[in-house]
Tab-separated table of C-alpha atoms (C1' of nucleotides) in Angstrom:
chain	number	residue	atom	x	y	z
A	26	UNK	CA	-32.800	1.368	26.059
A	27	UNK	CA	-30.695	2.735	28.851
A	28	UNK	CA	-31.210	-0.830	30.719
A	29	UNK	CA	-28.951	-2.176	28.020
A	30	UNK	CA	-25.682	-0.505	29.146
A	31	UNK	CA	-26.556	-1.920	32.633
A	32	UNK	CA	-27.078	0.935	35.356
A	33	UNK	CA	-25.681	3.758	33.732
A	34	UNK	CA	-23.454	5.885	36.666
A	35	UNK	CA	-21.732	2.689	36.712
A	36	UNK	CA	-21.165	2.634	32.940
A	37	UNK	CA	-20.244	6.097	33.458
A	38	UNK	CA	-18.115	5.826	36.250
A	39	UNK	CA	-16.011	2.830	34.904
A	40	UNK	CA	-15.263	4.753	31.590
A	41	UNK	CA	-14.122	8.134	33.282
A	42	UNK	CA	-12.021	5.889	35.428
A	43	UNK	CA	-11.012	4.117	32.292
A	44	UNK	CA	-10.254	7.013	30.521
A	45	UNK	CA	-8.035	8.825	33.359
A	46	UNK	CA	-5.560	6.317	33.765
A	47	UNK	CA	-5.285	5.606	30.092
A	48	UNK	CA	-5.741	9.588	28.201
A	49	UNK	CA	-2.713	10.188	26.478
A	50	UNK	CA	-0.789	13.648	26.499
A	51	UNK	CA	-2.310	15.913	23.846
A	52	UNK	CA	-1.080	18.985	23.513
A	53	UNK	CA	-4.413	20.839	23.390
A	54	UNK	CA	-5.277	19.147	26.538
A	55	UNK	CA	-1.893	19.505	28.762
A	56	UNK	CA	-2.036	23.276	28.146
A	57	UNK	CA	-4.490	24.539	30.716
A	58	UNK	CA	-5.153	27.753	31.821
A	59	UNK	CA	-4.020	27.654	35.516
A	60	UNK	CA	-7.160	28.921	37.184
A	61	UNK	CA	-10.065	27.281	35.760
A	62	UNK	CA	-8.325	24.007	34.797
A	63	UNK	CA	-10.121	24.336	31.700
A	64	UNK	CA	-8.435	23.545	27.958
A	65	UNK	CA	-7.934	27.141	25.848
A	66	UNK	CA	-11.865	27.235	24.064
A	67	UNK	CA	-9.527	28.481	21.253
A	68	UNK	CA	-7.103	25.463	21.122
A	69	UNK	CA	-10.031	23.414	21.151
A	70	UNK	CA	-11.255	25.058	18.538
A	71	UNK	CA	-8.539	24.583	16.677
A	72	UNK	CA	-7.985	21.089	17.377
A	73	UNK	CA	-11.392	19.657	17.091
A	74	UNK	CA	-11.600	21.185	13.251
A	75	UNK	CA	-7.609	19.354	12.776
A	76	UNK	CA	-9.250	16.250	13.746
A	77	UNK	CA	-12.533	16.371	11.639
A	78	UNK	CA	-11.828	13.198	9.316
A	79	UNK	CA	-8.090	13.346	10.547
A	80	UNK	CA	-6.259	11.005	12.978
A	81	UNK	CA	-4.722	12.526	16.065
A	82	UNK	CA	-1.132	11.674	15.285
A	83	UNK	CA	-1.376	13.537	11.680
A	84	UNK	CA	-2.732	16.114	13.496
A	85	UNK	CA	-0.172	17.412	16.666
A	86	UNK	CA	2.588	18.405	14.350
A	87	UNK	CA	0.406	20.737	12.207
A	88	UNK	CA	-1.027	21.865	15.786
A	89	UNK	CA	1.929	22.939	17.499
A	90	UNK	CA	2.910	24.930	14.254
A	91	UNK	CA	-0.871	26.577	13.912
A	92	UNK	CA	-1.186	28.072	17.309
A	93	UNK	CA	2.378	28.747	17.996
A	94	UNK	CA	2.064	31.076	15.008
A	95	UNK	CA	-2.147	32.049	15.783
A	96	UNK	CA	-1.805	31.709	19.475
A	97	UNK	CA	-4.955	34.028	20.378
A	98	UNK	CA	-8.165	33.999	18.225
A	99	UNK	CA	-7.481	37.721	17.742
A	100	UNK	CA	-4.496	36.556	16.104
A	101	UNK	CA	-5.988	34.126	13.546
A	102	UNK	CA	-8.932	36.517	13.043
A	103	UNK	CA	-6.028	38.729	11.453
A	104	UNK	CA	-4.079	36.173	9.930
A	105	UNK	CA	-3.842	36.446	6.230
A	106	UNK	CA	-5.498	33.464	4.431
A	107	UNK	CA	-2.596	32.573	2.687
A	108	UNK	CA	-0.686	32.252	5.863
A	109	UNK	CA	-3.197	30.158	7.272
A	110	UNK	CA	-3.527	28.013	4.097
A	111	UNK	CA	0.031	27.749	4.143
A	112	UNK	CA	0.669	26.295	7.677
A	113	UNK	CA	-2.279	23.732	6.704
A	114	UNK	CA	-0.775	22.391	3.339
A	115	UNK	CA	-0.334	19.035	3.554
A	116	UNK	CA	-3.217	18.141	6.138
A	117	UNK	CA	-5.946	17.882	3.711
A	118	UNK	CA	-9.805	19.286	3.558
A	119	UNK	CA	-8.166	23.072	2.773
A	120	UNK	CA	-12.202	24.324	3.548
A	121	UNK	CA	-11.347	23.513	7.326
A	122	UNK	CA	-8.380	26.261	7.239
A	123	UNK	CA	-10.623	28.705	5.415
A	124	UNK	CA	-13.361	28.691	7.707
A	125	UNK	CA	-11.520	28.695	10.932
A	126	UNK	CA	-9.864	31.801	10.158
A	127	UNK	CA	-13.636	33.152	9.085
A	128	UNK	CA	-14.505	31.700	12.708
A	129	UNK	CA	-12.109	33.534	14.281
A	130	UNK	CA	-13.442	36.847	12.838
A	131	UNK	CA	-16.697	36.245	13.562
A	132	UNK	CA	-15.665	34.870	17.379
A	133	UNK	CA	-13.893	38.254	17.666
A	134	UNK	CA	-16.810	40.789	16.291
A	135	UNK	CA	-19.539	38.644	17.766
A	136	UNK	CA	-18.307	37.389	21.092
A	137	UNK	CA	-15.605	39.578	21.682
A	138	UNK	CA	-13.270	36.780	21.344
A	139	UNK	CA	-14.575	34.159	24.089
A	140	UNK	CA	-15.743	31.321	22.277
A	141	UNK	CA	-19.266	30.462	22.455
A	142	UNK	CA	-20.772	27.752	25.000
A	143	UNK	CA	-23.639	27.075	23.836
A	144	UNK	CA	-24.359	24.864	21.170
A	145	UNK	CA	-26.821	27.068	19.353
A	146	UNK	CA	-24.612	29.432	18.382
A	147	UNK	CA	-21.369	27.403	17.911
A	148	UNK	CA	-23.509	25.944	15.399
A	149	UNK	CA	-23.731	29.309	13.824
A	150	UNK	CA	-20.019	29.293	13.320
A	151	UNK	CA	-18.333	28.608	10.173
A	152	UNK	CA	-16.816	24.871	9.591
A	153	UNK	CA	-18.465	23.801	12.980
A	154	UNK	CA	-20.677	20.925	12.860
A	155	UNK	CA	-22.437	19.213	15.648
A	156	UNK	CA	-19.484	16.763	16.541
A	157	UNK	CA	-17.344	20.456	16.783
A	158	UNK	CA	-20.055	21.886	18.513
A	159	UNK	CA	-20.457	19.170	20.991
A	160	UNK	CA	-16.850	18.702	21.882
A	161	UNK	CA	-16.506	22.727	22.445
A	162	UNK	CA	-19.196	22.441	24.942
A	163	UNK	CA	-18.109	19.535	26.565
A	164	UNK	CA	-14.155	19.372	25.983
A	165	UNK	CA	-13.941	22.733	26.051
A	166	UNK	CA	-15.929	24.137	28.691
A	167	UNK	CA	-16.743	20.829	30.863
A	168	UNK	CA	-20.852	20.797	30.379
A	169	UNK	CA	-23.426	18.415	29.044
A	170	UNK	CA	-23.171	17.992	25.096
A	171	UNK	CA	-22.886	14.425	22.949
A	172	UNK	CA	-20.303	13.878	20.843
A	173	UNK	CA	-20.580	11.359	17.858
A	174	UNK	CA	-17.295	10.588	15.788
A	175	UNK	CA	-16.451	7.549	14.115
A	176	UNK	CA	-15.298	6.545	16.850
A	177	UNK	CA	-18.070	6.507	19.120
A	178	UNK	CA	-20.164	5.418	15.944
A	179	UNK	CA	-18.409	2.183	16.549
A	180	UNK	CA	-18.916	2.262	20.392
A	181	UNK	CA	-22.114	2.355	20.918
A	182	UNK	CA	-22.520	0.470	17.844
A	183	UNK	CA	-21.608	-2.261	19.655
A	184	UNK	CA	-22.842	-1.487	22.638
A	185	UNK	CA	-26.558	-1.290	21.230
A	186	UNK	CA	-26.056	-4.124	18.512
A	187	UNK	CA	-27.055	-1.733	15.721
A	188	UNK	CA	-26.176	-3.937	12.913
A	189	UNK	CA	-25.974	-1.239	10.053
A	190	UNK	CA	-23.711	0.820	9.338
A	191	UNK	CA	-24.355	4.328	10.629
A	192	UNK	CA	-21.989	6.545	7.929
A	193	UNK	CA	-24.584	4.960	5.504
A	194	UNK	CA	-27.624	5.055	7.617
A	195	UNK	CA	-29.364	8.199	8.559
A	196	UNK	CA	-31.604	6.454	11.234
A	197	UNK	CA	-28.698	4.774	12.786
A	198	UNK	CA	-26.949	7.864	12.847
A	199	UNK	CA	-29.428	10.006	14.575
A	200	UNK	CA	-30.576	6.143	16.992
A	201	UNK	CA	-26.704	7.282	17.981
A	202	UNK	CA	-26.883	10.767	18.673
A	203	UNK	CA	-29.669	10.384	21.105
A	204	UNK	CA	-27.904	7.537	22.768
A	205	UNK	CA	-24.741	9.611	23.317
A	206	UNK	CA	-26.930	12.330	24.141
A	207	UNK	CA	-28.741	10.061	27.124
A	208	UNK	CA	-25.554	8.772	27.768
A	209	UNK	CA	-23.278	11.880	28.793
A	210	UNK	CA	-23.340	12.327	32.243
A	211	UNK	CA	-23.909	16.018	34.116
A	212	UNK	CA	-20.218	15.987	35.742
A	213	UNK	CA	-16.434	15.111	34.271
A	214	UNK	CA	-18.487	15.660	30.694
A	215	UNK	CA	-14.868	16.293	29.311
A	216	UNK	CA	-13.412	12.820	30.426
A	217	UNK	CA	-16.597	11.110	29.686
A	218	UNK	CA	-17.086	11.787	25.893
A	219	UNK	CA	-12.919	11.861	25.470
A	220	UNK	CA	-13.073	8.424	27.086
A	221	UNK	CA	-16.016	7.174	24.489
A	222	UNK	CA	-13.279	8.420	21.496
A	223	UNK	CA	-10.326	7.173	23.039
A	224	UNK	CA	-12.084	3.737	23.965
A	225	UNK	CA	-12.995	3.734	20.139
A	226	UNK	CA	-9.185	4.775	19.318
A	227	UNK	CA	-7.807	1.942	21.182
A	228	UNK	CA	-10.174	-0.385	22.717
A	229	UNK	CA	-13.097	-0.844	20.273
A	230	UNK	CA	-10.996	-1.131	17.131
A	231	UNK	CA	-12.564	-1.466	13.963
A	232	UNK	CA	-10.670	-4.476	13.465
A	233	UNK	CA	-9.785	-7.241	16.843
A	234	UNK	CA	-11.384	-4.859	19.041
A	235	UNK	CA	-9.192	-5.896	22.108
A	236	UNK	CA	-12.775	-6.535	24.261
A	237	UNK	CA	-10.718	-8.658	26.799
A	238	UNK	CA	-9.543	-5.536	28.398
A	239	UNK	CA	-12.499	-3.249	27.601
A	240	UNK	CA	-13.926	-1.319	30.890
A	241	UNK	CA	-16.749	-2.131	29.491
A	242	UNK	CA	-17.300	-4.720	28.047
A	243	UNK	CA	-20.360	-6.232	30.765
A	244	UNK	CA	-22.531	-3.380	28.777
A	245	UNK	CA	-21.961	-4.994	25.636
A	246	UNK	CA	-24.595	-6.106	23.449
A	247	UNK	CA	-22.375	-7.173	20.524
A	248	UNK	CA	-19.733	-8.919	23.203
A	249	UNK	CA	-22.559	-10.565	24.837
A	250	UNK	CA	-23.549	-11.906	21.512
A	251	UNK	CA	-20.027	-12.849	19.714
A	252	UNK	CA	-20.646	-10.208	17.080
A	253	UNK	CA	-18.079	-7.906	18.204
A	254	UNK	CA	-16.380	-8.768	14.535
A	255	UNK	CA	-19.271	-8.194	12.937
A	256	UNK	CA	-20.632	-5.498	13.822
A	257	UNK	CA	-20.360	-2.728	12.550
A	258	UNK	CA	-20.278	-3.837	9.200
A	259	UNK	CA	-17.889	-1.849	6.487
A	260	UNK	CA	-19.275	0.487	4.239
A	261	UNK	CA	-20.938	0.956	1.030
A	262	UNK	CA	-18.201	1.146	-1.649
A	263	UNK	CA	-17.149	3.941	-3.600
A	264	UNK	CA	-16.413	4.250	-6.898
A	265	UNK	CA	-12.666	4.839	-7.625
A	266	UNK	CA	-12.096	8.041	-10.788
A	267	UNK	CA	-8.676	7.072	-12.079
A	268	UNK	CA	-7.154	10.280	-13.864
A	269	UNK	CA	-3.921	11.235	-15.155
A	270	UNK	CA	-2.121	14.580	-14.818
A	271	UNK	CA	0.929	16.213	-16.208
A	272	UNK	CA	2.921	19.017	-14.001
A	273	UNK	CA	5.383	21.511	-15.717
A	274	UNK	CA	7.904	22.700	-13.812
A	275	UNK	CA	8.727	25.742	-16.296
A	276	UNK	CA	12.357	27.364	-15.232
A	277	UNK	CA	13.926	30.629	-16.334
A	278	UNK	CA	16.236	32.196	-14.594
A	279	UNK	CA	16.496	29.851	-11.626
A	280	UNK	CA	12.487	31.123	-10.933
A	281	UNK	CA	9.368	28.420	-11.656
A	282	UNK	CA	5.922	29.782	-13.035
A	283	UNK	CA	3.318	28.837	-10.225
A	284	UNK	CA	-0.443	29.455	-10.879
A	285	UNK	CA	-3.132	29.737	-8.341
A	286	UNK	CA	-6.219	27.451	-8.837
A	287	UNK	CA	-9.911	28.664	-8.652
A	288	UNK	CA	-11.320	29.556	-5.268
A	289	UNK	CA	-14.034	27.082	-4.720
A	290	UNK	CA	-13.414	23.174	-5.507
A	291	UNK	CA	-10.429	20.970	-4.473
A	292	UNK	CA	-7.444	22.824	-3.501
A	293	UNK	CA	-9.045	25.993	-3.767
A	294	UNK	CA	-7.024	28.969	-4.017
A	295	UNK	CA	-3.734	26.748	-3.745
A	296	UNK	CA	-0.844	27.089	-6.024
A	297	UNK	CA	0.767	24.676	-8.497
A	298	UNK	CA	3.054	24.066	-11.236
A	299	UNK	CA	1.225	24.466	-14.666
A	300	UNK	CA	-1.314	21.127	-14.838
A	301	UNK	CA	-2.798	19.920	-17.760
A	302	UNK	CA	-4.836	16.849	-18.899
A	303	UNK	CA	-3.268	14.944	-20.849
A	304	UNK	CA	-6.413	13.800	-24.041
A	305	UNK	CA	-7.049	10.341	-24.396
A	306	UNK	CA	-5.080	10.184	-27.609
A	307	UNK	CA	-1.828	10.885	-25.430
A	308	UNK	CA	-0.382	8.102	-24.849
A	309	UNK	CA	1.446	7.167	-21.312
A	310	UNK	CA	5.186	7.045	-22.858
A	311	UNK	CA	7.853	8.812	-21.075
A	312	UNK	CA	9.006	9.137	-24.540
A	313	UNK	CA	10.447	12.840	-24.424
A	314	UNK	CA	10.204	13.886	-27.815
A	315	UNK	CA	6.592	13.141	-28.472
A	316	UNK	CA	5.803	14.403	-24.867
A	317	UNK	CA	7.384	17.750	-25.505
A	318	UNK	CA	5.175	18.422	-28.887
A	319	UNK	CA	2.046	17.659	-27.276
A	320	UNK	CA	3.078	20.097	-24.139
A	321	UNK	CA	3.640	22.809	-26.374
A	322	UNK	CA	-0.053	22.249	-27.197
A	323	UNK	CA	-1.541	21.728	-24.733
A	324	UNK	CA	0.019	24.329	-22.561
A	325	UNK	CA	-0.203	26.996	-25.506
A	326	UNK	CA	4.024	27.669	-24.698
A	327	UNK	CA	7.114	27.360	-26.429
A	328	UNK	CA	9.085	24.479	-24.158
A	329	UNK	CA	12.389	22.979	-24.160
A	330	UNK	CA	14.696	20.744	-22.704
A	331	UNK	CA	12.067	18.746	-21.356
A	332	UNK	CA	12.803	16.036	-19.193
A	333	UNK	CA	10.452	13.600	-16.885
A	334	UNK	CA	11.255	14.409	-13.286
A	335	UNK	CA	9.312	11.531	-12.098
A	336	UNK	CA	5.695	9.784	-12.363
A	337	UNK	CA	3.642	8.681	-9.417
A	338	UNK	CA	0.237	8.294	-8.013
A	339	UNK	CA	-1.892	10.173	-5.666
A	340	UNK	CA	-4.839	8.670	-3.930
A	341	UNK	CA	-7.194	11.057	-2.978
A	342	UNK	CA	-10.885	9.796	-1.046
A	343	UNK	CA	-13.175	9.604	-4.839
A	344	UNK	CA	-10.254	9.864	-7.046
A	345	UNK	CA	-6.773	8.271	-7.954
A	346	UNK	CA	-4.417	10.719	-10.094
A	347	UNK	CA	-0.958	9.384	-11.951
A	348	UNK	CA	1.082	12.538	-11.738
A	349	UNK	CA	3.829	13.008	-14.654
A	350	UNK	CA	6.178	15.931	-13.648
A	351	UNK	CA	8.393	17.257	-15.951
A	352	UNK	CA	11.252	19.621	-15.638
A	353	UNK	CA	11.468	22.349	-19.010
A	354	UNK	CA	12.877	25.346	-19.605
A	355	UNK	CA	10.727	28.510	-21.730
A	356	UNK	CA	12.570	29.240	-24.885
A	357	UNK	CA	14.181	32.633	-24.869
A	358	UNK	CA	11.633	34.204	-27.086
A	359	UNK	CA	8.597	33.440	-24.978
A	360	UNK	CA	6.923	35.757	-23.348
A	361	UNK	CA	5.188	35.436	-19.852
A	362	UNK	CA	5.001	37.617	-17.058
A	363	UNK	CA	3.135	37.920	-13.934
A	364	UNK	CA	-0.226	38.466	-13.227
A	365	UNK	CA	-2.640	37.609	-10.168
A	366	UNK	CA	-2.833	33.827	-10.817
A	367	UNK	CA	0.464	33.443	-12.323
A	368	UNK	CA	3.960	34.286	-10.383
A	369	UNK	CA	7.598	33.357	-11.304
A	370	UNK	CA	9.156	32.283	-7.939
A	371	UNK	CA	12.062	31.033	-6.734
A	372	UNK	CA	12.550	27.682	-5.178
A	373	UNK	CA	12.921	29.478	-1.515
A	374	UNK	CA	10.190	31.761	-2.350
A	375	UNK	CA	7.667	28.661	-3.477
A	376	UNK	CA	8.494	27.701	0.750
A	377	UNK	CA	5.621	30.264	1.120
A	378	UNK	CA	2.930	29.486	-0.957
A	379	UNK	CA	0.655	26.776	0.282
A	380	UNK	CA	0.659	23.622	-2.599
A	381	UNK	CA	-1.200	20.880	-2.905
A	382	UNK	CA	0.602	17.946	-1.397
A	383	UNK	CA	1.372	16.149	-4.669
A	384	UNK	CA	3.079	19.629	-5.919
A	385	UNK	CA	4.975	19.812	-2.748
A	386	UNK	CA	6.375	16.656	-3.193
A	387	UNK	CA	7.378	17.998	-6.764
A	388	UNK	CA	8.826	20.926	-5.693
A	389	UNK	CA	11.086	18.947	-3.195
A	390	UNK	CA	12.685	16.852	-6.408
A	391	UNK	CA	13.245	20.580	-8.322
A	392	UNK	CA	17.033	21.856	-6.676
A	393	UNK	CA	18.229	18.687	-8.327
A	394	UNK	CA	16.518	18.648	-11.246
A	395	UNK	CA	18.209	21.987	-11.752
A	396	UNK	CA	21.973	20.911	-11.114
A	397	UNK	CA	21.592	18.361	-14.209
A	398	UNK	CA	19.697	20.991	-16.084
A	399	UNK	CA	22.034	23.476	-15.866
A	400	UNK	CA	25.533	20.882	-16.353
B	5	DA	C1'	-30.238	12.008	0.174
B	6	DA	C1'	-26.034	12.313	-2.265
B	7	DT	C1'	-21.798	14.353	-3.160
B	8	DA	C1'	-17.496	17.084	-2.573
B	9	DC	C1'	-13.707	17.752	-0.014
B	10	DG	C1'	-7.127	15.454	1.181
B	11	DG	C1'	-4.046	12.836	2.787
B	12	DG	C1'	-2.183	9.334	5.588
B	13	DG	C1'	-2.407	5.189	8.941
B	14	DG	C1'	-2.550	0.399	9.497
B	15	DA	C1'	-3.587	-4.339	8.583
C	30	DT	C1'	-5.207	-3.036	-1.510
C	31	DC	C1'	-8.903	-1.586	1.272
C	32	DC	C1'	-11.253	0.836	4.971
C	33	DC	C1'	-11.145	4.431	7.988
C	34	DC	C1'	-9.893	8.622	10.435
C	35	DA	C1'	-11.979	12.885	17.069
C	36	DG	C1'	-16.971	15.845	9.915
C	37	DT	C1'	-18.984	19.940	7.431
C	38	DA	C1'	-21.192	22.199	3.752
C	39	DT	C1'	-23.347	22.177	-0.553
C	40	DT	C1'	-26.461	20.609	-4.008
DNA sequence: AATACGGGGGA
DNA sequence: TCCCCAGTATT
């Protein structure tokens, strides 16, 4: 196998080389700790479990924020989970933010606070995986460890010719572990697997990979063969759930009812304007009048002055929502106060609840929505 | 082994 | 529009 990359220290050696003239400035990289020249464990920490199924541009912003608020893993491991939820609306997979804080705690009470080096017992830690695990080791601390992403799925996809497509293929998947297991070398383990991500980032594209200026392209097995295109080849497809949604943004007294969703599933323990289904029987008008008699059903209230805000669609990975939003006022008789799930909050108050991105993009249309309201 | 879990980038 | 992105946990 290994004869197929060539000698290996030089496939090592020209990638590390590769990698140091090309690594771009990340800001969980460029702050090192002066002595050991070593990344922050924590910031890796952090970063790696941003950049689980997340690209590293979406990811710095939300970075930055997240440890110049946590900067210490004593301070996450007090954080409230709102807080943390909060400074990760927007980013997606709301599980990640949930368990990092739990990592924290257990980092803290178990380790007393130094992240683990060892793969065995990162393993142990909430929301890490082996690719976490792996780049911890290896990022973090500068020691053996593989690293698979999708990125270096597609590497040494090519660089082995495995014609299927690992994120469908169990056996190609693990063929891929042990290769970038064999692979790493015992020194400059950091630059090594970061160079076998970033190659993948902007080398080995998933579309015209750019294999004129690969540093490696002599250990190429798909190059060598003109199946660079080919290989891998795309995925299974999914099937695509279309479903439609209707928001009420329900005002009284300049305040909007907010309700807190379930704590396991999607969005979990996130807050939103009052959601509801609409039946199939609804129909898709933006016909008010009708609209307004079948929210007053369906949301069990007394509404008026309804009016559609706007309508638009969300993709998520399995499912594709049309959002409705409407703007509506409680009539004066109505009753509805506040209980754990259900707050009245203001529009500056609603900055500090963490929303599912589709609500936060309602929310920004609402201090409008209020001027014509109100004229 | 299959599915759930978000949202955005880029062609 | 489609595929993918520095994956993990649950069922």
């Amino acid at each position: 196998m290994l004869t197929m990359l060539g000698l290996l220290p030089t496939f090592q050696r020209r990638l590390v080389n590769w990698y140091r003239a090309a690594r771009r400035d990340l800001p969980w990289r460029t702050e090192r700790q002066e002595k050991s020249k070593l990344p922050d464990p924590y910031r890796v920490l952090v970063s790696e479990t941003m950049l689980q199924q997340t690209q590293v541009a979406t990811v710095i912003p939300y970075f930055q924020r997240f440890v110049d608020r946590f900067p210490t893993v004593h301070a996450l491991a007090q954080a409230d989970e709102q807080e943390v939820l909060q400074l990760w609306q927007g980013l997606g997979y709301y599980s990640r933010a949930r368990k990092l804080r739990l990592a924290a705690q257990m980092i803290v009470q178990q380790y007393n606070g130094r992240v683990p080096d060892q793969i065995e017992q990162l393993l142990l830690v909430p929301g890490v995986g082996r690719y976490t695990a792996g780049a911890i080791v290896s990022i973090g601390y500068d020691q053996p460890a593989p690293i698979v992403d999708g990125n270096v799925i597609r590497v040494i996809s090519r660089l082995d010719l495995i014609r299927t497509n690992a994120r469908d293929d169990p056996g190609a998947l693990k063929q891929i572990w042990l290769r970038a297991e064999a692979v790493v070398p015992r020194r400059n383990c950091a630059d090594f697997n970061s160079g076998l991500m970033e190659l993948g980032a902007t080398i080995c594209l998933r579309r015209n990979p750019r294999c004129a200026i690969c540093p490696v392209r002599a250990h190429c097995q798909a190059l060598a063969t003109g199946q660079q295109d080919a290989v891998p080849p795309v995925r299974k497809k999914k099937i695509l759930e279309k479903q439609r949604r209707w928001v009420l943004c329900i005002e009284r007294d300049k305040r909007y009812l907010i309700q807190q969703r379930p704590a396991r599933g999607r969005w979990a323990s996130m807050w939103q304007f009052l959601t509801v289904t609409p039946g199939t029987e609804e129909s898709t008008t933006d016909d008010i009048t009708p609209a307004l008699a079948v929210m007053n059903r369906l949301a069990g209230l007394k509404l008026r002055s309804l009016r559609l805000l706007s309508r638009f669609d969300h993709r998520l990975t399995h499912r594709h929502y049309t959002f409705t939003a409407y703007h509506c006022r409680l009539a004066k008789k109505a009753r509805l106060g506040a209980t754990q799930w259900q707050r009245w909050v203001s529009l500056e108050e609603l900055e500090q609840y963490p929303l599912p991105q589709p609500h936060r993009n309602i929310a920004q249309l609402l201090p409008s929505a209020a001027e014509d309201g109100s004229a």
